[in-house]
Structure formats: C-alpha cells, structure tokens
mmCIF file of C-alpha atoms in Angstrom:
data_model
loop_
_atom_site.group_PDB
_atom_site.id
_atom_site.type_symbol
_atom_site.label_atom_id
_atom_site.label_comp_id
_atom_site.label_asym_id
_atom_site.label_seq_id
_atom_site.Cartn_x
_atom_site.Cartn_y
_atom_site.Cartn_z
ATOM 1 C CA MET A 21 102.898 78.180 127.395
ATOM 2 C CA LEU A 22 105.173 78.984 130.455
ATOM 3 C CA ASP A 23 105.957 82.456 128.778
ATOM 4 C CA VAL A 24 102.297 83.160 127.999
ATOM 5 C CA ILE A 25 101.793 82.934 131.654
ATOM 6 C CA GLU A 26 105.033 84.984 132.377
ATOM 7 C CA ALA A 27 103.364 87.510 129.523
ATOM 8 C CA ILE A 28 100.342 87.666 131.027
ATOM 9 C CA ASP A 29 102.280 87.997 135.074
ATOM 10 C CA ALA A 30 104.499 91.174 133.484
ATOM 11 C CA VAL A 31 101.025 93.125 132.689
ATOM 12 C CA ASP A 32 100.028 95.572 135.385
ATOM 13 C CA TRP A 33 96.492 94.671 134.995
ATOM 14 C CA GLY A 34 95.832 97.627 137.261
ATOM 15 C CA ALA A 35 97.625 100.335 135.331
ATOM 16 C CA VAL A 36 95.512 99.530 132.205
ATOM 17 C CA PRO A 37 92.978 102.314 132.265
ATOM 18 C CA GLY A 38 89.192 101.293 132.105
ATOM 19 C CA ARG A 39 86.189 102.753 133.098
ATOM 20 C CA PRO A 40 85.596 102.468 137.235
ATOM 21 C CA GLY A 41 82.967 99.692 138.537
ATOM 22 C CA TRP A 42 82.938 98.234 134.843
ATOM 23 C CA TYR A 43 86.724 97.400 134.201
ATOM 24 C CA GLU A 44 87.910 94.553 136.701
ATOM 25 C CA PRO A 45 91.764 93.685 135.790
ATOM 26 C CA ALA A 46 92.046 91.015 138.270
ATOM 27 C CA ARG A 47 89.782 89.699 135.853
ATOM 28 C CA ALA A 48 92.015 90.620 132.759
ATOM 29 C CA ALA A 49 95.027 88.920 134.637
ATOM 30 C CA GLY A 50 92.908 85.589 136.686
ATOM 31 C CA GLY A 51 90.813 84.855 133.550
ATOM 32 C CA LEU A 52 94.201 85.206 130.990
ATOM 33 C CA ARG A 53 96.024 83.196 133.000
ATOM 34 C CA ALA A 54 92.816 80.216 133.391
ATOM 35 C CA LEU A 55 92.340 80.296 129.285
ATOM 36 C CA ALA A 56 96.437 79.422 128.997
ATOM 37 C CA ARG A 57 96.441 76.684 131.214
ATOM 38 C CA ALA A 58 92.673 75.845 130.163
ATOM 39 C CA ALA A 59 92.454 71.967 129.232
ATOM 40 C CA ASN A 60 88.945 71.554 128.387
ATOM 41 C CA LEU A 61 85.170 73.135 127.156
ATOM 42 C CA VAL A 62 84.852 73.605 130.914
ATOM 43 C CA GLU A 63 87.916 74.793 131.937
ATOM 44 C CA ALA A 64 88.217 78.066 128.595
ATOM 45 C CA ALA A 65 84.467 78.150 129.648
ATOM 46 C CA GLU A 66 85.287 79.414 133.505
ATOM 47 C CA ALA A 67 87.802 81.524 131.790
ATOM 48 C CA HIS A 68 85.973 83.552 129.300
ATOM 49 C CA SER A 69 83.683 84.798 132.306
ATOM 50 C CA LEU A 70 86.204 86.324 133.536
ATOM 51 C CA LEU A 71 87.578 87.886 129.953
ATOM 52 C CA GLY A 72 84.319 89.117 128.889
ATOM 53 C CA GLY A 73 82.052 89.531 132.287
ATOM 54 C CA GLY A 74 84.665 92.820 133.215
ATOM 55 C CA GLY A 75 88.050 91.500 132.141
ATOM 56 C CA LEU A 76 88.669 92.512 128.828
ATOM 57 C CA THR A 77 84.869 93.243 127.607
ATOM 58 C CA HIS A 78 80.923 93.215 129.568
ATOM 59 C CA GLY A 79 79.512 90.629 126.982
ATOM 60 C CA HIS A 80 76.303 91.929 128.189
ATOM 61 C CA SER A 81 76.178 95.299 127.613
ATOM 62 C CA ALA A 82 78.713 94.876 124.195
ATOM 63 C CA ALA A 83 81.935 96.409 125.999
ATOM 64 C CA VAL A 84 84.736 96.546 125.422
ATOM 65 C CA PHE A 85 87.865 98.052 127.372
ATOM 66 C CA PRO A 86 91.362 99.093 126.462
ATOM 67 C CA ALA A 87 93.583 96.447 128.352
ATOM 68 C CA ALA A 88 91.725 93.965 124.884
ATOM 69 C CA VAL A 89 93.798 95.750 123.333
ATOM 70 C CA VAL A 90 97.366 94.866 125.636
ATOM 71 C CA ALA A 91 95.458 90.951 125.888
ATOM 72 C CA ALA A 92 95.248 90.498 121.488
ATOM 73 C CA PRO A 93 98.628 88.728 121.529
ATOM 74 C CA LEU A 94 98.605 87.146 124.137
ATOM 75 C CA LEU A 95 94.842 86.144 123.250
ATOM 76 C CA LEU A 96 96.291 85.190 119.499
ATOM 77 C CA ASP A 97 99.626 82.650 121.211
ATOM 78 C CA ILE A 98 96.763 81.013 123.682
ATOM 79 C CA ALA A 99 94.534 80.092 120.110
ATOM 80 C CA ARG A 100 97.822 78.914 118.571
ATOM 81 C CA THR A 101 98.848 76.710 121.476
ATOM 82 C CA GLY A 102 95.498 76.050 123.111
ATOM 83 C CA HIS A 103 93.184 72.575 123.657
ATOM 84 C CA PRO A 104 89.746 73.930 120.241
ATOM 85 C CA ALA A 105 87.876 74.686 122.944
ATOM 86 C CA VAL A 106 90.925 77.586 123.996
ATOM 87 C CA ARG A 107 91.032 78.239 120.884
ATOM 88 C CA ASP A 108 87.389 79.475 120.344
ATOM 89 C CA THR A 109 87.357 80.850 123.384
ATOM 90 C CA ALA A 110 90.370 83.456 122.416
ATOM 91 C CA LEU A 111 88.751 83.804 119.047
ATOM 92 C CA GLY A 112 85.818 84.445 119.844
ATOM 93 C CA LEU A 113 86.984 87.491 122.924
ATOM 94 C CA LEU A 114 88.598 88.941 120.090
ATOM 95 C CA ASP A 115 85.687 89.150 117.507
ATOM 96 C CA GLU A 116 83.670 90.713 121.023
ATOM 97 C CA ALA A 117 86.353 93.269 121.655
ATOM 98 C CA LEU A 118 86.528 94.208 117.924
ATOM 99 C CA SER A 119 82.538 94.273 117.730
ATOM 100 C CA SER A 120 81.797 96.321 120.795
ATOM 101 C CA PHE A 121 82.232 99.801 122.075
ATOM 102 C CA PRO A 122 83.958 101.187 124.226
ATOM 103 C CA HIS A 123 83.185 103.954 127.313
ATOM 104 C CA ALA A 124 83.466 107.886 126.559
ATOM 105 C CA GLY A 125 86.770 108.516 127.885
ATOM 106 C CA TYR A 126 88.483 105.665 127.775
ATOM 107 C CA THR A 127 87.921 104.760 123.571
ATOM 108 C CA ARG A 128 92.232 105.433 122.465
ATOM 109 C CA VAL A 129 94.694 103.514 123.217
ATOM 110 C CA THR A 130 98.631 104.402 123.095
ATOM 111 C CA THR A 131 100.167 102.440 119.784
ATOM 112 C CA PRO A 132 103.297 102.446 117.969
ATOM 113 C CA HIS A 133 101.255 104.607 115.238
ATOM 114 C CA GLY A 134 99.946 107.338 117.774
ATOM 115 C CA THR A 135 98.862 108.509 121.101
ATOM 116 C CA ALA A 136 95.222 109.096 120.801
ATOM 117 C CA VAL A 137 93.938 105.682 118.141
ATOM 118 C CA PRO A 138 90.477 104.364 118.681
ATOM 119 C CA VAL A 139 90.184 100.646 120.645
ATOM 120 C CA CYS A 140 88.682 98.586 117.510
ATOM 121 C CA CYS A 141 91.685 100.457 115.260
ATOM 122 C CA ALA A 142 94.934 99.499 117.554
ATOM 123 C CA LEU A 143 93.453 96.139 118.021
ATOM 124 C CA ALA A 144 92.453 94.912 114.206
ATOM 125 C CA HIS A 145 96.297 96.530 113.995
ATOM 126 C CA HIS A 146 97.045 93.038 116.236
ATOM 127 C CA LEU A 147 95.346 90.907 113.996
ATOM 128 C CA ARG A 148 96.946 91.610 110.352
ATOM 129 C CA ALA A 149 100.073 91.550 112.756
ATOM 130 C CA ARG A 150 99.354 87.569 113.067
ATOM 131 C CA ALA A 151 97.257 88.224 109.768
ATOM 132 C CA ASP A 152 99.388 84.414 108.596
ATOM 133 C CA ARG A 153 98.701 83.009 112.129
ATOM 134 C CA LEU A 154 94.936 83.720 112.721
ATOM 135 C CA ALA A 155 94.910 82.201 108.411
ATOM 136 C CA GLY A 156 95.960 79.739 109.922
ATOM 137 C CA LEU A 157 93.521 78.421 112.264
ATOM 138 C CA GLY A 158 89.979 77.998 110.486
ATOM 139 C CA GLY A 159 87.006 80.193 109.260
ATOM 140 C CA ARG A 160 86.786 82.444 112.427
ATOM 141 C CA GLY A 161 90.507 83.124 112.610
ATOM 142 C CA ARG A 162 90.043 84.415 108.615
ATOM 143 C CA SER A 163 86.918 86.000 109.450
ATOM 144 C CA LEU A 164 88.447 87.426 112.600
ATOM 145 C CA LEU A 165 90.244 89.035 109.192
ATOM 146 C CA ALA A 166 88.305 90.172 107.133
ATOM 147 C CA ASP A 167 86.226 91.977 109.914
ATOM 148 C CA ALA A 168 89.964 93.949 111.015
ATOM 149 C CA ALA A 169 90.497 94.408 107.378
ATOM 150 C CA GLY A 170 87.959 97.600 107.413
ATOM 151 C CA HIS A 171 89.373 99.247 110.236
ATOM 152 C CA TRP A 172 92.352 101.183 107.995
ATOM 153 C CA ARG A 173 94.824 102.747 108.751
ATOM 154 C CA PHE A 174 96.893 104.663 106.338
ATOM 155 C CA GLU A 175 100.624 105.817 106.595
ATOM 156 C CA ILE A 176 101.095 109.438 104.828
ATOM 157 C CA ARG A 177 104.787 109.301 102.672
ATOM 158 C CA GLU A 178 104.669 112.458 100.426
ATOM 159 C CA CYS A 179 101.558 114.326 98.928
ATOM 160 C CA VAL A 180 100.979 116.567 96.379
ATOM 161 C CA ALA A 181 98.479 119.181 95.360
ATOM 162 C CA ASP A 182 95.538 117.470 92.805
ATOM 163 C CA GLY A 183 92.941 119.910 90.818
ATOM 164 C CA GLY A 184 91.024 121.249 94.397
ATOM 165 C CA GLY A 185 92.950 118.840 97.174
ATOM 166 C CA THR A 186 95.546 116.431 97.325
ATOM 167 C CA ALA A 187 96.761 113.167 96.571
ATOM 168 C CA ALA A 188 98.193 111.224 99.389
ATOM 169 C CA PHE A 189 100.981 108.382 98.697
ATOM 170 C CA GLY A 190 102.005 106.359 101.178
ATOM 171 C CA SER A 191 101.199 102.532 102.968
ATOM 172 C CA LEU A 192 97.613 101.139 103.458
ATOM 173 C CA ALA A 193 96.786 99.140 106.352
ATOM 174 C CA GLY A 194 93.920 97.294 105.431
ATOM 175 C CA HIS A 195 91.233 97.750 103.379
ATOM 176 C CA PHE A 196 89.829 101.104 102.671
ATOM 177 C CA PRO A 197 85.894 100.673 101.187
ATOM 178 C CA ASP A 198 84.536 101.894 98.240
ATOM 179 C CA GLY A 199 83.960 105.641 97.774
ATOM 180 C CA VAL A 200 84.254 109.181 99.245
ATOM 181 C CA HIS A 201 84.623 108.529 103.154
ATOM 182 C CA ALA A 202 85.587 110.316 106.581
ATOM 183 C CA ALA A 203 88.661 110.162 107.932
ATOM 184 C CA GLU A 204 91.305 110.632 110.850
ATOM 185 C CA LEU A 205 94.187 112.654 110.332
ATOM 186 C CA HIS A 206 96.176 112.308 113.266
ATOM 187 C CA ILE A 207 99.609 113.422 114.024
ATOM 188 C CA PRO A 208 101.334 114.170 116.994
ATOM 189 C CA GLY A 209 99.273 116.154 120.017
ATOM 190 C CA GLU A 210 96.140 116.907 116.787
ATOM 191 C CA ILE A 211 93.693 115.490 115.737
ATOM 192 C CA THR A 212 91.330 116.548 112.548
ATOM 193 C CA VAL A 213 88.459 115.372 110.422
ATOM 194 C CA LEU A 214 89.275 115.349 106.873
ATOM 195 C CA VAL A 215 85.303 115.074 105.438
ATOM 196 C CA GLU A 216 86.487 113.827 102.068
ATOM 197 C CA VAL A 217 88.947 110.797 101.169
ATOM 198 C CA ALA A 218 88.837 108.398 98.579
ATOM 199 C CA LEU A 219 90.746 105.674 97.582
ATOM 200 C CA GLU A 220 92.693 107.214 93.782
ATOM 201 C CA TYR A 221 94.341 103.729 93.763
ATOM 202 C CA PRO A 222 94.939 100.662 95.566
ATOM 203 C CA PRO A 223 97.991 98.641 96.625
ATOM 204 C CA ALA A 224 99.392 96.089 94.378
ATOM 205 C CA LYS A 225 98.887 92.520 95.109
ATOM 206 C CA GLY A 226 101.956 91.763 97.765
ATOM 207 C CA SER A 227 102.304 95.396 98.403
ATOM 208 C CA THR A 228 100.964 98.198 101.130
ATOM 209 C CA GLU A 229 102.093 100.838 98.761
ATOM 210 C CA ALA A 230 98.162 103.171 97.748
ATOM 211 C CA CYS A 231 97.240 106.359 97.174
ATOM 212 C CA LEU A 232 94.306 108.449 98.507
ATOM 213 C CA ARG A 233 92.572 111.503 96.954
ATOM 214 C CA VAL A 234 92.315 114.022 100.054
ATOM 215 C CA ALA A 235 89.223 116.972 98.814
ATOM 216 C CA GLY A 236 90.000 120.174 100.270
ATOM 217 C CA ARG A 237 92.843 120.106 101.711
ATOM 218 C CA TYR A 238 96.396 121.205 100.442
ATOM 219 C CA PRO A 239 99.600 119.677 100.453
ATOM 220 C CA GLY A 240 101.106 121.515 103.131
ATOM 221 C CA GLU A 241 98.342 120.267 105.715
ATOM 222 C CA LEU A 242 99.382 116.187 105.544
ATOM 223 C CA PRO A 243 102.790 116.332 106.422
ATOM 224 C CA PRO A 244 105.291 113.043 105.905
ATOM 225 C CA GLY A 245 104.567 110.807 108.700
ATOM 226 C CA ALA A 246 100.516 111.853 109.396
ATOM 227 C CA VAL A 247 98.725 108.382 109.975
ATOM 228 C CA LEU A 248 94.711 108.458 108.675
ATOM 229 C CA PHE A 249 91.736 105.978 110.064
ATOM 230 C CA PRO A 250 88.422 105.751 109.804
ATOM 231 C CA ALA A 251 86.369 108.640 111.624
ATOM 232 C CA GLU A 252 83.422 106.855 112.174
ATOM 233 C CA CYS A 253 86.191 104.510 114.390
ATOM 234 C CA GLY A 254 86.606 107.574 116.321
ATOM 235 C CA GLU A 255 83.267 107.935 117.014
ATOM 236 C CA ARG A 256 82.853 104.876 118.492
ATOM 237 C CA VAL A 257 81.243 105.080 121.778
ATOM 238 C CA HIS A 258 79.363 103.019 124.142
#
C-alpha cells in the first residue's frame, strides 16, 4: 500500500481544476490516503465522507470533479488490495463519479485521446484499461464495466466514401448502441458534432476493429487519428 500512498502524494491536487467552493483538494488527497490506510468499515466510511463530500464528487448534488479522473487508477489499486469495506467504498466512489455530472467549465479533461475529453469518457477509459481486475472484484466490478461500455470511443484509422456518407474504419472501445446517434469528432484544436453515426459492423470477438457509417460527411472531413465520443457525453453538465 506504500506505493499507492506515494502515488497519491505525487499528485498536486491543488493544481487539478475544479469549481471553486465545491472542489476541495485537501479532501481529495486526505480522503484517498485515509481510504488506502483503512482497515475496517468505520475507517472506510470516514474516507468516503471526505472523497464524496467535495474531494472527488459532491454526493448531495450529484456532481463530479475532474479530480475523479486523476484518482480513478488509484481507487482501482486500493480496491484490489484493501479490506472488503475499502474495496466496496472505492468501487462505490467510481460508480458515483461515472453517473454524476460535472460543473460547467469543468466538464472536460486532457487524456492521451484528446485535450477536451468528457469527464465520464475519461473515467470509462480507466475502467476499461483495468477490465480484468474489475471483473475479478465481483458483481459490482462487472456492473461498473457494463456502465463504462456506454461511454464508447472510436479512433479512426482510414475512411472511404460510401454513398452519401463515409465508412470509417478503426478501433472501437466500449459498446456503440444500436441505431443512429450523434457523436463528437475530435481533431487537434477542434470538436465537431456529427449528427448521424451508426455502427456498420461491430468488432469480432477478441478484436476492437469496427466500422462506423457517418452520414453527410466526406472522407476528407474524418482524418486518420481523429477520435469520436458520444455527443451526449459532451452535453453532460451539472
């Protein structure tokens, strides 16, 4: 657990953005340390009161802060090695964070997939990256993975013209729902909403390769390396 404490202390929680008067960096750092050290239900509950009361989320108002994205890998490490009550608390905090809404002005974070990724999609990425670990934590871990799947991400590799639109080939993380949906197209320095996107064919088992059909757009408008996220995630705001 010493490694987790060191990782918590290595973060400048005061530099993580959050709505003033709501986000409390000291609660984020102190709550994570307390949870990592907790050895029983009471100590886990005390840590939760810090983290869910302005550290990572504000439970009473169902708000989530960008700090939750930074904390997600730490919570997953704590869940794997801690007391059962600690595990349940860590997973519960991740569940709260994924289902809560960020405040205006603090709805997006920088990740390897872009500089303005919706908070919920960034959280989902951390959960998917540790899918095997989460699945091994029982029903709650598997439920988190199922919820994360709805915050899909598609990275374009190449495109070809397809009738009045474009067939985009690339890598799909998560689950693209049935039907036609709006999506955000992220290229460096720009976000564009694509109104009609549908899954042309899903990944085969064990693969991430998929094809999306984008209506009313030409291949040149969908460059290789661009990333798509659900438009509804970009609209989430407290």
